[in-house]
Short mmCIF file of C-alpha atoms in Angstrom, two decimals:
data_model
loop_
_atom_site.label_atom_id
_atom_site.label_comp_id
_atom_site.label_asym_id
_atom_site.label_seq_id
_atom_site.Cartn_x
_atom_site.Cartn_y
_atom_site.Cartn_z
CA UNK A 2 -117.65 -87.95 -154.80
CA UNK A 3 -115.35 -87.14 -151.89
CA UNK A 4 -111.96 -85.45 -152.23
CA UNK A 5 -109.42 -84.24 -149.68
CA UNK A 6 -108.38 -80.57 -149.74
CA UNK A 7 -105.13 -79.43 -148.09
CA UNK A 8 -104.28 -75.92 -146.88
CA UNK A 9 -100.82 -74.53 -146.20
CA UNK A 10 -99.23 -71.33 -144.92
CA UNK A 11 -101.60 -68.42 -144.56
CA UNK A 12 -104.44 -70.48 -146.07
CA UNK A 13 -104.25 -72.84 -143.09
CA UNK A 14 -104.68 -69.85 -140.76
CA UNK A 15 -107.65 -68.59 -142.78
CA UNK A 16 -109.32 -72.02 -142.87
CA UNK A 17 -108.52 -72.74 -139.22
CA UNK A 18 -107.39 -76.25 -140.16
CA UNK A 19 -104.91 -78.05 -142.37
CA UNK A 20 -107.35 -80.14 -144.41
CA UNK A 21 -110.98 -80.53 -145.37
CA UNK A 22 -113.15 -83.27 -146.83
CA UNK A 23 -115.24 -81.93 -149.70
CA UNK A 24 -118.19 -83.54 -151.47
CA UNK A 25 -118.44 -82.69 -155.18
CA UNK A 26 -120.57 -83.92 -158.11
CA UNK A 27 -119.11 -86.34 -160.63
CA UNK A 28 -116.94 -84.69 -163.29
CA UNK A 29 -116.18 -81.73 -161.02
CA UNK A 30 -113.03 -79.74 -161.71
CA UNK A 31 -110.51 -77.76 -159.70
CA UNK A 32 -112.52 -74.66 -160.58
CA UNK A 33 -115.40 -76.10 -158.54
CA UNK A 34 -113.10 -76.43 -155.54
CA UNK A 35 -112.01 -72.81 -155.91
CA UNK A 36 -115.64 -71.72 -156.18
CA UNK A 37 -116.44 -73.51 -152.93
CA UNK A 38 -113.73 -71.62 -151.01
CA UNK A 39 -113.76 -68.26 -152.80
CA UNK A 40 -115.77 -66.46 -150.12
CA UNK A 41 -113.29 -67.47 -147.41
CA UNK A 42 -110.11 -66.58 -149.33
CA UNK A 43 -109.31 -62.89 -149.97
CA UNK A 44 -109.49 -62.02 -153.66
CA UNK A 45 -105.90 -60.73 -153.81
CA UNK A 46 -104.66 -64.02 -152.37
CA UNK A 47 -106.90 -66.16 -154.58
CA UNK A 48 -105.34 -64.59 -157.69
CA UNK A 49 -101.85 -65.65 -156.54
CA UNK A 50 -102.59 -69.27 -155.68
CA UNK A 51 -101.34 -72.38 -157.39
CA UNK A 52 -103.18 -75.70 -157.25
CA UNK A 53 -102.17 -79.32 -157.30
CA UNK A 54 -103.91 -82.65 -157.73
CA UNK A 55 -102.16 -85.68 -156.23
CA UNK A 56 -98.93 -83.67 -155.81
CA UNK A 57 -98.78 -82.34 -159.37
CA UNK A 58 -99.47 -78.72 -160.35
CA UNK A 59 -102.77 -78.55 -162.23
CA UNK A 60 -105.00 -76.12 -164.14
CA UNK A 61 -108.46 -75.01 -162.94
CA UNK A 62 -110.11 -77.12 -165.67
CA UNK A 63 -108.48 -80.35 -164.42
CA UNK A 64 -111.16 -82.99 -163.79
CA UNK A 65 -111.22 -84.66 -160.39
CA UNK A 66 -111.78 -88.26 -159.37
CA UNK A 67 -113.03 -89.75 -156.09
CA UNK A 68 -110.29 -89.81 -153.48
CA UNK A 69 -108.12 -87.16 -155.15
CA UNK A 70 -105.89 -85.03 -152.93
CA UNK A 71 -106.15 -81.36 -153.88
CA UNK A 72 -103.88 -78.69 -152.41
CA UNK A 73 -104.39 -74.93 -152.53
CA UNK A 74 -100.93 -73.40 -152.46
CA UNK A 75 -100.11 -69.78 -151.56
CA UNK A 76 -96.90 -68.31 -153.03
CA UNK A 77 -93.94 -70.21 -151.61
CA UNK A 78 -91.30 -68.66 -149.32
CA UNK A 79 -89.46 -70.59 -150.20
CA UNK A 80 -76.25 -86.95 -148.93
CA UNK A 81 -75.14 -88.85 -146.19
CA UNK A 82 -74.33 -86.08 -143.77
CA UNK A 83 -75.48 -85.97 -140.17
CA UNK A 84 -78.54 -83.90 -141.03
CA UNK A 85 -79.68 -86.63 -143.41
CA UNK A 86 -79.47 -89.34 -140.76
CA UNK A 87 -82.28 -87.61 -138.92
CA UNK A 88 -85.02 -90.14 -138.13
CA UNK A 89 -87.63 -87.60 -139.24
CA UNK A 90 -86.72 -87.15 -142.89
CA UNK A 91 -87.97 -87.63 -146.43
CA UNK A 92 -85.40 -88.42 -149.05
CA UNK A 93 -84.96 -89.02 -152.78
CA UNK A 94 -81.73 -89.69 -154.74
CA UNK A 95 -80.66 -86.00 -154.80
CA UNK A 96 -82.93 -84.28 -152.28
CA UNK A 97 -84.00 -84.49 -148.67
CA UNK A 98 -86.35 -82.81 -146.21
CA UNK A 99 -85.17 -82.94 -142.60
CA UNK A 100 -86.03 -81.60 -139.17
CA UNK A 101 -82.57 -81.91 -137.65
CA UNK A 102 -79.51 -79.73 -138.12
CA UNK A 103 -78.03 -79.73 -141.63
CA UNK A 104 -74.30 -80.52 -141.43
CA UNK A 105 -72.79 -78.70 -144.39
CA UNK A 106 -69.21 -79.91 -143.94
CA UNK A 107 -70.18 -83.58 -143.86
CA UNK A 108 -72.46 -83.23 -146.87
CA UNK A 109 -69.80 -81.38 -148.87
CA UNK A 110 -67.24 -84.04 -148.03
CA UNK A 111 -69.61 -86.80 -149.11
CA UNK A 112 -70.31 -85.35 -152.56
CA UNK A 113 -66.76 -84.43 -153.71
CA UNK A 114 -64.88 -86.74 -156.08
CA UNK A 115 -61.32 -86.65 -157.52
CA UNK A 116 -62.63 -85.66 -160.97
CA UNK A 117 -64.31 -82.52 -159.61
CA UNK A 118 -62.69 -79.16 -160.14
CA UNK A 119 -65.36 -77.24 -158.24
CA UNK A 120 -67.94 -77.72 -155.51
CA UNK A 121 -70.28 -74.76 -155.03
CA UNK A 122 -72.22 -74.52 -151.76
CA UNK A 123 -75.25 -72.36 -151.10
CA UNK A 124 -76.64 -72.06 -147.56
CA UNK A 125 -79.81 -70.17 -146.77
CA UNK A 126 -79.52 -69.06 -143.14
CA UNK A 127 -81.92 -67.49 -140.67
CA UNK A 128 -81.16 -63.78 -140.24
CA UNK A 129 -82.11 -61.68 -137.23
CA UNK A 130 -84.19 -59.03 -138.99
CA UNK A 131 -86.83 -58.53 -141.67
CA UNK A 132 -87.69 -55.08 -143.04
CA UNK A 133 -86.48 -53.36 -139.89
CA UNK A 134 -88.13 -55.77 -137.43
CA UNK A 135 -86.14 -57.94 -135.05
CA UNK A 136 -86.69 -61.62 -135.86
CA UNK A 137 -86.80 -64.08 -132.95
CA UNK A 138 -86.98 -67.33 -134.94
CA UNK A 139 -88.61 -68.91 -138.00
CA UNK A 140 -90.85 -71.89 -138.61
CA UNK A 141 -90.94 -73.71 -141.95
CA UNK A 142 -93.70 -76.00 -143.15
CA UNK A 143 -94.16 -77.84 -146.43
CA UNK A 144 -96.45 -80.01 -148.49
CA UNK A 145 -93.76 -82.59 -147.88
CA UNK A 146 -94.49 -85.28 -150.46
CA UNK A 147 -94.89 -82.74 -153.26
CA UNK A 148 -91.94 -80.61 -152.08
CA UNK A 149 -89.58 -83.60 -152.15
CA UNK A 150 -90.81 -84.57 -155.61
CA UNK A 151 -90.30 -81.02 -156.88
CA UNK A 152 -86.80 -80.81 -155.36
CA UNK A 153 -85.78 -84.07 -157.02
CA UNK A 154 -87.16 -82.88 -160.37
CA UNK A 155 -85.10 -79.68 -160.06
CA UNK A 156 -81.97 -81.72 -159.33
CA UNK A 157 -82.60 -83.92 -162.36
CA UNK A 158 -83.15 -80.88 -164.58
CA UNK A 159 -79.91 -79.32 -163.35
CA UNK A 160 -78.01 -82.51 -164.13
CA UNK A 161 -79.47 -82.48 -167.64
CA UNK A 162 -79.22 -78.77 -168.45
CA UNK A 163 -75.87 -77.87 -166.85
CA UNK A 164 -72.50 -79.57 -167.21
CA UNK A 165 -72.35 -80.77 -163.62
CA UNK A 166 -71.62 -84.19 -162.14
CA UNK A 167 -73.77 -84.26 -159.00
CA UNK A 168 -76.08 -82.17 -156.86
CA UNK A 169 -77.74 -82.41 -153.44
CA UNK A 170 -80.61 -80.26 -152.13
CA UNK A 171 -81.63 -80.34 -148.44
CA UNK A 172 -84.37 -78.28 -146.80
CA UNK A 173 -85.12 -78.17 -143.09
CA UNK A 174 -88.60 -77.83 -141.56
CA UNK A 175 -89.83 -76.86 -138.12
CA UNK A 176 -88.44 -74.19 -135.81
CA UNK A 177 -85.11 -72.65 -136.79
CA UNK A 178 -83.08 -70.27 -134.65
CA UNK A 179 -81.06 -67.28 -135.84
CA UNK A 180 -77.95 -68.39 -137.75
CA UNK A 181 -79.18 -71.91 -138.51
CA UNK A 182 -79.26 -73.30 -142.06
CA UNK A 183 -82.71 -73.65 -143.60
CA UNK A 184 -81.70 -74.83 -147.09
CA UNK A 185 -78.46 -76.26 -148.50
CA UNK A 186 -77.52 -76.84 -152.12
CA UNK A 187 -74.22 -78.42 -153.14
CA UNK A 188 -73.21 -78.74 -156.80
CA UNK A 189 -70.13 -80.66 -157.94
CA UNK A 190 -68.62 -80.17 -161.41
CA UNK A 191 -65.38 -80.36 -163.36
CA UNK A 192 -65.54 -76.58 -163.94
CA UNK A 193 -66.63 -73.74 -161.66
CA UNK A 194 -68.81 -71.83 -164.17
CA UNK A 195 -71.28 -74.68 -164.59
CA UNK A 196 -71.40 -75.27 -160.84
CA UNK A 197 -72.09 -71.59 -160.10
CA UNK A 198 -74.76 -71.36 -162.81
CA UNK A 199 -76.54 -74.52 -161.69
CA UNK A 200 -76.48 -73.55 -158.02
CA UNK A 201 -77.96 -70.11 -158.70
CA UNK A 202 -80.66 -71.57 -160.95
CA UNK A 203 -81.54 -74.21 -158.36
CA UNK A 204 -82.07 -71.84 -155.42
CA UNK A 205 -83.91 -69.25 -157.52
CA UNK A 206 -86.27 -71.87 -158.97
CA UNK A 207 -86.75 -73.66 -155.65
CA UNK A 208 -87.82 -70.40 -153.99
CA UNK A 209 -90.54 -69.91 -156.63
CA UNK A 210 -91.87 -73.41 -157.22
CA UNK A 211 -91.33 -75.80 -154.29
CA UNK A 212 -94.25 -75.78 -151.79
CA UNK A 213 -92.45 -74.69 -148.63
CA UNK A 214 -93.61 -71.76 -146.48
CA UNK A 215 -91.92 -69.64 -143.82
CA UNK A 216 -93.49 -68.02 -140.74
CA UNK A 217 -91.51 -65.24 -139.08
CA UNK A 218 -91.80 -64.63 -135.33
CA UNK A 219 -91.19 -61.16 -133.89
CA UNK A 220 -91.47 -59.68 -130.42
CA UNK A 221 -94.90 -58.27 -131.32
CA UNK A 222 -96.37 -61.17 -133.29
CA UNK A 223 -95.87 -63.51 -136.23
CA UNK A 224 -96.57 -63.38 -139.97
CA UNK A 225 -96.25 -65.67 -142.97
CA UNK A 226 -93.44 -64.37 -145.16
CA UNK A 227 -94.35 -62.83 -148.50
CA UNK A 228 -93.95 -65.59 -151.06
CA UNK A 229 -92.09 -65.53 -154.33
CA UNK A 230 -94.49 -65.19 -157.31
CA UNK A 231 -95.17 -68.48 -159.05
CA UNK A 232 -93.69 -68.62 -162.57
CA UNK A 233 -96.11 -68.22 -165.48
CA UNK A 234 -95.90 -71.91 -166.39
CA UNK A 235 -97.63 -72.85 -163.11
CA UNK A 236 -101.39 -72.26 -163.60
CA UNK A 237 -103.34 -69.91 -161.35
CA UNK A 238 -107.12 -69.70 -160.85
CA UNK A 239 -107.15 -67.17 -163.72
CA UNK A 240 -104.95 -69.38 -165.89
CA UNK A 241 -101.73 -67.36 -165.56
CA UNK A 242 -99.85 -65.62 -162.77
CA UNK A 243 -99.52 -61.86 -162.70
CA UNK A 244 -96.12 -61.85 -161.00
CA UNK A 245 -97.61 -60.06 -157.97
CA UNK A 246 -96.91 -61.33 -154.47
CA UNK A 247 -99.80 -62.20 -152.23
CA UNK A 248 -100.66 -59.70 -149.51
CA UNK A 249 -100.02 -61.25 -146.10
#
């Protein structure tokens, strides 16, 4: 049977391409895919990977079917406002992925309602340095279909688990200059405590689970940013994550 394998971030650099067509025997599993690529992927990186089948995180023993889309995922780096009217966008009820500028003021104005007592805004912005090196600009890429699905699931969980009224999550892809907004989260609630708690949980969880990667460009070269460790509930090739970041 034939399946499609996708590579992202540093794995795309290692593979020299973004996807591969792989022929496997019937009843093959994700473990067979990992075995096929294990010689090409450094051991320390292999131990930090997550895997997905048809945009859902999956365990190594997951059985595959003809035509499945498998992704090998290194640790992630990661309303109606102007940024969401970008022609190049993906959108769900509470989340969006865009390539144009994110307009925070318009998005904040769109979400607020008279019953709200608080609206908490988080902006992730591009800074001009990383570990003592001068940053020129960043580039973000994503497994877009899966990233949007994961962002929407996080929004729905926040609405269920925190006493908030509404939430919007927007992430930008492509080249970003110093000072530009890469990710925006807005949470509206009757009370500030719930809004603060939900906003913090959303950005912390997004940075560990949503398949978005960041490449940093310096005067002397470029590197993929060290990713956040996947949480233990997301399976790794060994069945659980160690909490160690991949070496990049």
